[in-house]
mmCIF file of C-alpha atoms in Angstrom:
data_model
loop_
_atom_site.group_PDB
_atom_site.id
_atom_site.type_symbol
_atom_site.label_atom_id
_atom_site.label_comp_id
_atom_site.label_asym_id
_atom_site.label_seq_id
_atom_site.Cartn_x
_atom_site.Cartn_y
_atom_site.Cartn_z
ATOM 1 C CA MET S 2 13.165 -18.272 6.692
ATOM 2 C CA ALA S 3 16.346 -20.015 5.567
ATOM 3 C CA VAL S 4 15.932 -18.329 2.173
ATOM 4 C CA HIS S 5 14.385 -15.026 3.281
ATOM 5 C CA ARG S 6 16.700 -14.468 6.231
ATOM 6 C CA GLU S 7 15.997 -10.747 6.334
ATOM 7 C CA TRP S 8 12.624 -11.450 7.991
ATOM 8 C CA ALA S 9 14.261 -13.618 10.668
ATOM 9 C CA GLY S 10 16.822 -10.952 11.540
ATOM 10 C CA ARG S 11 16.749 -7.820 13.662
ATOM 11 C CA LEU S 12 17.388 -4.146 13.029
ATOM 12 C CA GLY S 13 20.651 -2.853 14.412
ATOM 13 C CA THR S 14 23.757 -0.851 13.551
ATOM 14 C CA ASP S 15 27.077 -1.809 12.020
ATOM 15 C CA ALA S 16 30.548 -0.766 13.148
ATOM 16 C CA LYS S 17 30.105 2.612 11.455
ATOM 17 C CA GLY S 18 26.779 3.272 13.118
ATOM 18 C CA ASN S 19 24.746 2.684 9.960
ATOM 19 C CA ARG S 20 21.246 1.237 10.260
ATOM 20 C CA VAL S 21 21.356 -2.393 9.037
ATOM 21 C CA ILE S 22 19.470 -5.689 9.191
ATOM 22 C CA LEU S 23 21.371 -8.171 11.352
ATOM 23 C CA LEU S 24 21.029 -11.624 9.750
ATOM 24 C CA ASN S 25 21.209 -13.405 13.106
ATOM 25 C CA ASP S 26 18.347 -15.878 12.454
ATOM 26 C CA ALA S 27 16.603 -14.741 15.636
ATOM 27 C CA GLY S 28 13.309 -15.736 14.017
ATOM 28 C CA ALA S 29 9.859 -14.357 13.321
ATOM 29 C CA ARG S 30 6.793 -14.569 15.549
ATOM 30 C CA LEU S 31 4.029 -17.026 14.586
ATOM 31 C CA VAL S 32 0.766 -17.000 16.535
ATOM 32 C CA GLU S 33 -1.945 -19.631 16.081
ATOM 33 C CA ALA S 34 -5.471 -18.742 17.152
ATOM 34 C CA THR S 35 -8.948 -20.236 16.898
ATOM 35 C CA ALA S 36 -12.339 -18.571 16.730
ATOM 36 C CA ASP S 37 -15.609 -20.264 17.712
ATOM 37 C CA VAL S 38 -17.464 -18.676 14.813
ATOM 38 C CA ALA S 39 -17.580 -18.960 11.046
ATOM 39 C CA LEU S 40 -15.503 -16.491 9.070
ATOM 40 C CA SER S 41 -18.623 -15.062 7.436
ATOM 41 C CA ASN S 42 -19.874 -13.945 10.870
ATOM 42 C CA ILE S 43 -17.029 -11.534 11.497
ATOM 43 C CA SER S 44 -15.714 -10.387 8.132
ATOM 44 C CA PRO S 45 -16.707 -6.735 7.555
ATOM 45 C CA PRO S 46 -17.036 -5.473 3.973
ATOM 46 C CA GLU S 47 -14.045 -3.145 4.243
ATOM 47 C CA PRO S 48 -11.094 -2.261 6.523
ATOM 48 C CA SER S 49 -12.212 -1.927 10.136
ATOM 49 C CA PRO S 50 -10.697 -1.946 13.658
ATOM 50 C CA GLU S 51 -12.437 -5.327 14.018
ATOM 51 C CA LEU S 52 -9.905 -6.844 11.620
ATOM 52 C CA LEU S 53 -7.007 -5.878 13.895
ATOM 53 C CA SER S 54 -7.864 -8.876 16.085
ATOM 54 C CA LEU S 55 -6.744 -11.072 13.180
ATOM 55 C CA CYS S 56 -3.323 -9.394 12.971
ATOM 56 C CA PRO S 57 -0.460 -9.899 15.431
ATOM 57 C CA SER S 58 0.352 -6.914 17.596
ATOM 58 C CA GLY S 59 3.881 -5.557 17.618
ATOM 59 C CA ASP S 60 3.150 -2.860 20.180
ATOM 60 C CA ASP S 61 5.172 -4.395 22.996
ATOM 61 C CA GLY S 62 8.384 -4.598 20.961
ATOM 62 C CA ALA S 63 9.545 -7.376 23.280
ATOM 63 C CA ASN S 64 11.762 -9.114 20.753
ATOM 64 C CA LYS S 65 11.454 -6.570 17.967
ATOM 65 C CA GLU S 66 10.714 -9.195 15.333
ATOM 66 C CA LEU S 67 10.630 -7.874 11.789
ATOM 67 C CA MET S 68 7.857 -10.247 10.717
ATOM 68 C CA LEU S 69 4.862 -11.279 12.820
ATOM 69 C CA VAL S 70 2.213 -13.709 11.557
ATOM 70 C CA GLN S 71 -1.108 -14.772 13.047
ATOM 71 C CA VAL S 72 -3.110 -17.695 11.644
ATOM 72 C CA THR S 73 -6.726 -17.724 12.842
ATOM 73 C CA ARG S 74 -8.847 -20.799 12.128
ATOM 74 C CA PHE S 75 -12.657 -20.702 12.001
ATOM 75 C CA THR S 76 -15.346 -23.311 12.576
ATOM 76 C CA CYS S 77 -16.255 -23.297 8.872
ATOM 77 C CA GLY S 78 -12.792 -24.591 7.968
ATOM 78 C CA SER S 79 -11.558 -21.267 6.619
ATOM 79 C CA PHE S 80 -8.580 -19.430 8.012
ATOM 80 C CA ALA S 81 -7.169 -15.902 7.916
ATOM 81 C CA VAL S 82 -3.480 -15.034 7.729
ATOM 82 C CA GLY S 83 -2.668 -11.666 9.277
ATOM 83 C CA THR S 84 0.802 -10.151 9.000
ATOM 84 C CA THR S 85 2.603 -7.240 10.609
ATOM 85 C CA ALA S 86 5.978 -6.414 9.073
ATOM 86 C CA HIS S 87 8.631 -3.730 9.436
ATOM 87 C CA HIS S 88 8.543 -1.444 6.388
ATOM 88 C CA GLN S 89 12.268 -0.707 6.640
ATOM 89 C CA VAL S 90 12.940 -4.297 5.580
ATOM 90 C CA ALA S 91 10.895 -4.356 2.377
ATOM 91 C CA ASP S 92 8.161 -2.656 0.398
ATOM 92 C CA GLY S 93 4.869 -4.281 -0.540
ATOM 93 C CA LEU S 94 6.281 -6.277 -3.443
ATOM 94 C CA GLY S 95 9.201 -7.538 -1.373
ATOM 95 C CA ARG S 96 6.831 -8.604 1.391
ATOM 96 C CA CYS S 97 4.621 -10.374 -1.146
ATOM 97 C CA SER S 98 7.647 -12.280 -2.493
ATOM 98 C CA PHE S 99 8.190 -13.732 0.974
ATOM 99 C CA MET S 100 4.524 -14.731 1.296
ATOM 100 C CA ILE S 101 4.512 -16.388 -2.136
ATOM 101 C CA ALA S 102 7.697 -18.300 -1.232
ATOM 102 C CA TRP S 103 6.109 -19.390 2.060
ATOM 103 C CA GLY S 104 3.107 -20.708 0.163
ATOM 104 C CA LYS S 105 5.390 -22.658 -2.185
ATOM 105 C CA ALA S 106 7.230 -24.199 0.762
ATOM 106 C CA ALA S 107 3.903 -25.249 2.313
ATOM 107 C CA ARG S 108 3.026 -27.045 -0.933
ATOM 108 C CA GLY S 109 6.455 -28.669 -1.281
ATOM 109 C CA VAL S 110 7.375 -26.538 -4.289
ATOM 110 C CA ALA S 111 10.987 -25.409 -4.749
ATOM 111 C CA ILE S 112 11.703 -21.793 -3.782
ATOM 112 C CA ASP S 113 13.732 -19.619 -6.111
ATOM 113 C CA PRO S 114 16.783 -18.143 -4.340
ATOM 114 C CA ILE S 115 16.647 -14.400 -3.795
ATOM 115 C CA PRO S 116 19.435 -12.088 -4.999
ATOM 116 C CA VAL S 117 22.308 -11.331 -2.646
ATOM 117 C CA GLU S 118 5.816 -0.875 7.826
ATOM 118 C CA ASN S 119 6.500 -0.277 11.239
ATOM 119 C CA ILE S 120 5.969 -2.913 13.851
ATOM 120 C CA HIS S 121 4.572 -0.266 16.211
ATOM 121 C CA THR S 122 0.871 0.121 15.515
ATOM 122 C CA PRO S 123 -0.921 3.195 16.873
ATOM 123 C CA ASP S 124 -4.310 2.829 18.514
ATOM 124 C CA PRO S 125 -7.125 2.925 15.967
ATOM 125 C CA SER S 126 -8.478 6.431 15.583
ATOM 126 C CA ASP S 127 -12.232 6.852 15.783
ATOM 127 C CA ASN S 128 -11.829 10.009 13.707
ATOM 128 C CA VAL S 129 -10.474 8.240 10.635
ATOM 129 C CA ALA S 130 -12.828 6.238 8.419
ATOM 130 C CA THR S 131 -11.975 3.940 5.524
ATOM 131 C CA HIS S 132 -14.172 3.574 2.457
ATOM 132 C CA THR S 133 -13.641 0.921 -0.208
ATOM 133 C CA VAL S 134 -14.525 2.027 -3.720
ATOM 134 C CA HIS S 135 -14.944 -0.207 -6.756
ATOM 135 C CA PHE S 136 -14.228 1.268 -10.184
ATOM 136 C CA SER S 137 -15.844 -0.919 -12.834
ATOM 137 C CA PRO S 138 -14.098 -1.305 -16.217
ATOM 138 C CA GLU S 139 -16.690 1.062 -17.713
ATOM 139 C CA MET S 140 -15.988 3.732 -15.092
ATOM 140 C CA VAL S 141 -12.236 3.458 -15.625
ATOM 141 C CA SER S 142 -12.722 3.724 -19.392
ATOM 142 C CA LYS S 143 -14.888 6.852 -19.054
ATOM 143 C CA LEU S 144 -12.371 8.553 -16.765
ATOM 144 C CA LYS S 145 -9.531 7.692 -19.132
ATOM 145 C CA SER S 146 -11.467 8.966 -22.156
ATOM 146 C CA LYS S 147 -12.389 12.202 -20.390
ATOM 147 C CA ALA S 148 -8.835 12.895 -19.221
ATOM 148 C CA SER S 149 -7.149 11.970 -22.517
ATOM 149 C CA THR S 150 -9.253 14.152 -24.830
ATOM 150 C CA GLY S 151 -7.000 16.042 -27.246
ATOM 151 C CA VAL S 152 -3.730 14.407 -26.168
ATOM 152 C CA ARG S 153 -1.556 12.377 -28.532
ATOM 153 C CA ARG S 154 -1.062 9.473 -26.161
ATOM 154 C CA PRO S 155 -3.756 8.383 -23.659
ATOM 155 C CA TYR S 156 -2.890 8.593 -19.974
ATOM 156 C CA SER S 157 -2.736 5.392 -17.940
ATOM 157 C CA SER S 158 -5.877 4.122 -16.228
ATOM 158 C CA LEU S 159 -4.143 4.296 -12.853
ATOM 159 C CA GLN S 160 -3.197 7.963 -13.251
ATOM 160 C CA CYS S 161 -6.721 8.907 -14.369
ATOM 161 C CA VAL S 162 -8.347 7.200 -11.381
ATOM 162 C CA ALA S 163 -5.733 8.677 -9.033
ATOM 163 C CA ALA S 164 -6.337 12.217 -10.329
ATOM 164 C CA HIS S 165 -10.088 11.771 -9.899
ATOM 165 C CA LEU S 166 -9.561 10.713 -6.272
ATOM 166 C CA TRP S 167 -7.205 13.650 -5.614
ATOM 167 C CA ARG S 168 -9.908 16.080 -6.708
ATOM 168 C CA CYS S 169 -12.694 14.367 -4.733
ATOM 169 C CA ILE S 170 -10.619 14.129 -1.543
ATOM 170 C CA THR S 171 -9.537 17.767 -1.801
ATOM 171 C CA LYS S 172 -13.117 18.942 -2.298
ATOM 172 C CA ALA S 173 -14.316 16.849 0.652
ATOM 173 C CA ARG S 174 -11.729 18.423 2.943
ATOM 174 C CA GLY S 175 -13.111 21.914 2.295
ATOM 175 C CA LEU S 176 -9.681 23.547 2.059
ATOM 176 C CA ASP S 177 -8.981 27.186 1.265
ATOM 177 C CA GLY S 178 -8.419 27.798 -2.447
ATOM 178 C CA ASN S 179 -4.881 29.118 -1.944
ATOM 179 C CA THR S 180 -3.745 26.044 0.018
ATOM 180 C CA LEU S 181 -0.997 24.013 -1.649
ATOM 181 C CA THR S 182 -1.853 20.322 -1.947
ATOM 182 C CA LYS S 183 0.595 17.586 -2.924
ATOM 183 C CA PHE S 184 -0.272 14.220 -4.403
ATOM 184 C CA LYS S 185 2.402 11.763 -3.301
ATOM 185 C CA ILE S 186 2.255 8.529 -5.277
ATOM 186 C CA ALA S 187 4.620 5.607 -4.778
ATOM 187 C CA VAL S 188 6.732 4.698 -7.828
ATOM 188 C CA ASN S 189 8.203 1.195 -8.107
ATOM 189 C CA GLY S 190 11.830 1.292 -9.235
ATOM 190 C CA ARG S 191 12.093 -2.350 -10.293
ATOM 191 C CA PRO S 192 10.906 -1.815 -13.891
ATOM 192 C CA ARG S 193 12.683 1.546 -14.127
ATOM 193 C CA MET S 194 16.216 0.720 -13.024
ATOM 194 C CA ARG S 195 18.579 -0.624 -15.700
ATOM 195 C CA ASN S 196 22.190 -1.795 -15.915
ATOM 196 C CA PRO S 197 21.836 -3.710 -13.722
ATOM 197 C CA ARG S 198 18.132 -4.332 -13.416
ATOM 198 C CA VAL S 199 16.520 -5.020 -10.047
ATOM 199 C CA PRO S 200 14.843 -8.463 -9.877
ATOM 200 C CA GLU S 201 11.089 -8.494 -9.282
ATOM 201 C CA ASP S 202 11.561 -10.585 -6.130
ATOM 202 C CA TYR S 203 14.183 -8.264 -4.624
ATOM 203 C CA ALA S 204 13.411 -8.107 -0.891
ATOM 204 C CA GLY S 205 13.867 -4.454 -0.048
ATOM 205 C CA ASN S 206 12.359 -1.008 -0.536
ATOM 206 C CA VAL S 207 12.609 0.097 -4.176
ATOM 207 C CA VAL S 208 9.948 2.782 -3.969
ATOM 208 C CA LEU S 209 10.267 6.550 -4.235
ATOM 209 C CA TRP S 210 7.577 9.211 -4.255
ATOM 210 C CA ALA S 211 6.441 11.339 -7.173
ATOM 211 C CA GLN S 212 5.034 14.553 -5.687
ATOM 212 C CA PRO S 213 3.015 16.755 -8.068
ATOM 213 C CA ALA S 214 1.658 19.860 -6.356
ATOM 214 C CA THR S 215 -0.833 22.612 -7.093
ATOM 215 C CA THR S 216 -3.232 24.931 -5.299
ATOM 216 C CA VAL S 217 -6.706 23.797 -4.329
ATOM 217 C CA LYS S 218 -8.365 26.365 -6.590
ATOM 218 C CA ASP S 219 -6.327 25.242 -9.617
ATOM 219 C CA LEU S 220 -6.935 21.565 -8.898
ATOM 220 C CA LEU S 221 -10.708 21.972 -8.604
ATOM 221 C CA GLY S 222 -11.096 24.817 -11.093
ATOM 222 C CA ASN S 223 -9.453 23.013 -14.002
ATOM 223 C CA PRO S 224 -10.651 19.884 -15.854
ATOM 224 C CA LEU S 225 -9.606 16.390 -14.805
ATOM 225 C CA GLN S 226 -6.883 16.422 -17.465
ATOM 226 C CA TYR S 227 -5.010 19.131 -15.542
ATOM 227 C CA ALA S 228 -4.539 16.863 -12.504
ATOM 228 C CA VAL S 229 -3.701 13.814 -14.635
ATOM 229 C CA GLU S 230 -0.997 15.721 -16.507
ATOM 230 C CA LEU S 231 0.578 16.874 -13.223
ATOM 231 C CA ILE S 232 0.740 13.279 -12.000
ATOM 232 C CA SER S 233 1.962 11.868 -15.325
ATOM 233 C CA ARG S 234 4.760 14.421 -15.616
ATOM 234 C CA GLU S 235 6.079 13.795 -12.094
ATOM 235 C CA VAL S 236 5.880 10.004 -12.349
ATOM 236 C CA ALA S 237 7.851 10.112 -15.631
ATOM 237 C CA ARG S 238 10.564 12.117 -13.869
ATOM 238 C CA ILE S 239 11.224 9.260 -11.405
ATOM 239 C CA ASP S 240 13.390 7.288 -13.833
ATOM 240 C CA ASP S 241 16.559 5.182 -13.665
ATOM 241 C CA ARG S 242 18.769 8.240 -13.247
ATOM 242 C CA TYR S 243 16.593 9.588 -10.425
ATOM 243 C CA PHE S 244 16.674 6.279 -8.511
ATOM 244 C CA ARG S 245 20.440 5.954 -8.836
ATOM 245 C CA SER S 246 20.920 9.536 -7.707
ATOM 246 C CA PHE S 247 18.848 8.744 -4.619
ATOM 247 C CA ILE S 248 20.931 5.623 -3.944
ATOM 248 C CA ASP S 249 24.092 7.745 -4.100
ATOM 249 C CA PHE S 250 22.495 10.182 -1.657
ATOM 250 C CA VAL S 251 21.544 7.611 0.986
ATOM 251 C CA SER S 252 24.870 5.784 0.557
ATOM 252 C CA SER S 253 26.726 8.919 1.575
ATOM 253 C CA ASP S 254 26.634 10.604 4.962
ATOM 254 C CA ALA S 255 24.230 13.236 3.640
ATOM 255 C CA VAL S 256 21.255 11.716 5.468
ATOM 256 C CA GLU S 257 22.964 12.107 8.833
ATOM 257 C CA LYS S 258 24.066 15.645 7.966
ATOM 258 C CA GLU S 259 20.535 16.624 6.961
ATOM 259 C CA GLY S 260 19.203 15.199 10.212
ATOM 260 C CA LEU S 261 16.294 13.516 8.442
ATOM 261 C CA VAL S 262 13.838 11.733 10.753
ATOM 262 C CA PRO S 263 10.620 9.778 10.175
ATOM 263 C CA ALA S 264 7.411 11.785 10.158
ATOM 264 C CA GLU S 265 5.572 11.745 13.488
ATOM 265 C CA THR S 266 2.127 12.679 12.230
ATOM 266 C CA LEU S 267 -0.398 10.297 10.711
ATOM 267 C CA VAL S 268 -2.469 13.162 9.299
ATOM 268 C CA ARG S 269 -1.549 14.078 5.720
ATOM 269 C CA CYS S 270 -4.036 16.888 5.031
ATOM 270 C CA PRO S 271 -3.799 18.868 2.733
ATOM 271 C CA ASP S 272 -1.735 16.219 0.930
ATOM 272 C CA VAL S 273 -2.734 12.788 -0.372
ATOM 273 C CA PHE S 274 -0.524 9.679 -0.187
ATOM 274 C CA VAL S 275 -1.171 6.879 -2.685
ATOM 275 C CA SER S 276 0.244 3.379 -2.313
ATOM 276 C CA ASN S 277 -0.237 1.370 -5.491
ATOM 277 C CA LEU S 278 -0.557 -2.314 -4.596
ATOM 278 C CA LYS S 279 -2.265 -3.151 -7.877
ATOM 279 C CA GLY S 280 0.708 -5.020 -9.340
ATOM 280 C CA ILE S 281 1.442 -7.081 -6.230
ATOM 281 C CA PRO S 282 0.421 -10.704 -6.943
ATOM 282 C CA MET S 283 -1.134 -11.519 -3.559
ATOM 283 C CA TYR S 284 -3.863 -13.559 -5.249
ATOM 284 C CA ASP S 285 -1.163 -15.975 -6.422
ATOM 285 C CA LEU S 286 -0.549 -16.900 -2.781
ATOM 286 C CA ASP S 287 -1.335 -20.568 -2.096
ATOM 287 C CA PHE S 288 -0.507 -22.598 1.027
ATOM 288 C CA GLY S 289 -1.890 -25.736 -0.576
ATOM 289 C CA THR S 290 -5.472 -24.850 0.353
ATOM 290 C CA GLY S 291 -6.274 -22.741 -2.690
ATOM 291 C CA LYS S 292 -5.927 -19.056 -3.436
ATOM 292 C CA PRO S 293 -7.370 -16.344 -1.143
ATOM 293 C CA PHE S 294 -10.802 -14.853 -1.683
ATOM 294 C CA LEU S 295 -9.730 -11.403 -0.549
ATOM 295 C CA PHE S 296 -6.561 -9.479 0.246
ATOM 296 C CA THR S 297 -7.136 -6.297 2.236
ATOM 297 C CA ARG S 298 -5.644 -3.903 4.744
ATOM 298 C CA SER S 299 -6.873 -4.509 8.302
ATOM 299 C CA HIS S 300 -7.375 -0.946 9.558
ATOM 300 C CA PRO S 301 -5.041 1.781 8.239
ATOM 301 C CA PRO S 302 -5.656 4.706 10.649
ATOM 302 C CA TRP S 303 -3.855 7.247 8.465
ATOM 303 C CA GLU S 304 -5.817 10.236 7.246
ATOM 304 C CA GLY S 305 -5.142 11.097 3.623
ATOM 305 C CA TYR S 306 -3.910 7.662 2.540
ATOM 306 C CA VAL S 307 -5.209 5.882 -0.555
ATOM 307 C CA PHE S 308 -4.490 2.213 -1.257
ATOM 308 C CA ILE S 309 -5.040 0.865 -4.768
ATOM 309 C CA MET S 310 -5.573 -2.814 -4.066
ATOM 310 C CA PRO S 311 -4.614 -5.880 -6.108
ATOM 311 C CA PRO S 312 -7.592 -6.840 -8.306
ATOM 312 C CA PHE S 313 -9.444 -10.079 -7.622
ATOM 313 C CA CYS S 314 -10.082 -10.534 -11.347
ATOM 314 C CA SER S 315 -8.279 -9.140 -14.391
ATOM 315 C CA ASP S 316 -11.232 -7.374 -16.013
ATOM 316 C CA GLY S 317 -9.776 -3.866 -15.825
ATOM 317 C CA SER S 318 -11.610 -2.870 -12.655
ATOM 318 C CA MET S 319 -9.966 -1.229 -9.637
ATOM 319 C CA ASP S 320 -10.633 -1.455 -5.902
ATOM 320 C CA VAL S 321 -9.467 1.540 -3.888
ATOM 321 C CA GLN S 322 -9.428 2.109 -0.122
ATOM 322 C CA VAL S 323 -9.625 5.768 0.928
ATOM 323 C CA CYS S 324 -8.833 6.936 4.489
ATOM 324 C CA LEU S 325 -10.263 10.285 5.596
ATOM 325 C CA PHE S 326 -11.605 11.949 8.704
ATOM 326 C CA SER S 327 -15.186 10.872 9.321
ATOM 327 C CA ARG S 328 -16.423 14.440 8.936
ATOM 328 C CA ALA S 329 -15.110 14.525 5.358
ATOM 329 C CA MET S 330 -16.091 11.016 4.300
ATOM 330 C CA ASP S 331 -19.772 11.753 3.620
ATOM 331 C CA ILE S 332 -18.826 14.714 1.443
ATOM 332 C CA PHE S 333 -16.271 12.565 -0.364
ATOM 333 C CA LYS S 334 -18.887 9.906 -1.162
ATOM 334 C CA GLU S 335 -21.393 12.536 -2.278
ATOM 335 C CA CYS S 336 -18.820 14.273 -4.473
ATOM 336 C CA ALA S 337 -17.890 11.014 -6.154
ATOM 337 C CA ALA S 338 -21.499 9.876 -6.543
ATOM 338 C CA THR S 339 -22.423 12.987 -8.516
ATOM 339 C CA ARG S 340 -20.005 11.835 -11.225
ATOM 340 C CA TRP S 341 -20.105 8.048 -11.151
ATOM 341 C CA LYS S 342 -21.991 5.234 -9.519
ATOM 342 C CA TRP S 343 -19.583 3.954 -6.884
ATOM 343 C CA LEU S 344 -19.966 0.386 -5.648
ATOM 344 C CA THR S 345 -18.637 -1.194 -2.471
ATOM 345 C CA HIS S 346 -17.517 -4.832 -2.395
ATOM 346 C CA SER S 347 -18.602 -7.249 0.310
ATOM 347 C CA TYR S 348 -16.694 -10.498 0.695
ATOM 348 C CA LYS S 349 -17.278 -13.613 2.766
ATOM 349 C CA LEU S 350 -13.656 -14.734 3.021
ATOM 350 C CA PHE S 351 -10.538 -12.660 3.220
ATOM 351 C CA LEU S 352 -6.812 -12.662 3.674
ATOM 352 C CA CYS S 353 -5.273 -9.745 5.533
#
């Protein structure tokens, strides 16, 4: 916390009324818990409300900590580390940088100095289900080959898988053909911003959204390549100039003049939101007890969200968590199964 002081601070306002992080060293919340069972007895194969018991609750907002951690120890000797963090402080990569540094400190390794999601959790919704999908290297290769036919430069594996999911989710929802659907995918600005570059371990939000859009009938009536090209074109547009233009916007008083407020709904239909966690090195985390067997979300109750998870092994496969209303989930699985054999992972140990 002495190095990553942002997580020990509190949200507040400065003299001008701007929203800031107060570096007052008020501290984070650490909860230690024990369970009279082995980890294998309670770990479900994919995100579930059951996993919320392993994460600290920030519902009461008593001290409004920006980082809450719960360590749960099991009779088998394993332990789970659950975290709840305020998304206004940092994005996924920034949060991971703190966790990696914490692991180094636990092992007595020097921590590199750093350059100078909301705590409130809604009640789990019984109407939203989460399905974990495993794309094998062969499946990813087939999707990429199918989408890149006739183009000079192959599309990325991520964009091909994302486009495939957009189509399957849209079909499962049963939307009217004239409905406009947007595919909002998070774009990391760290590798895009230049002069000066943003360090990989920068602890803040450096993510903007690419938002390709089309009608349902065009999305489903055209080949996969149509959706991939829409995504590729919009992602390419979010470049260094775009990020710096956004920084100029939020640094001015334009935000207050526009009256922008956070969205109140957790239902994204007819749109799809994709958070790409694939490049976040959570499997490098080590508290001196070895690396985690699994990194996963606990229970994201947000309809229309897709999380591309960090891979356990670097074989080119992808694990994806899809959140949809229960009534659409069976259709989603059936739609996907008619094209590829989808596999679901089951793990004995996990880190949330």
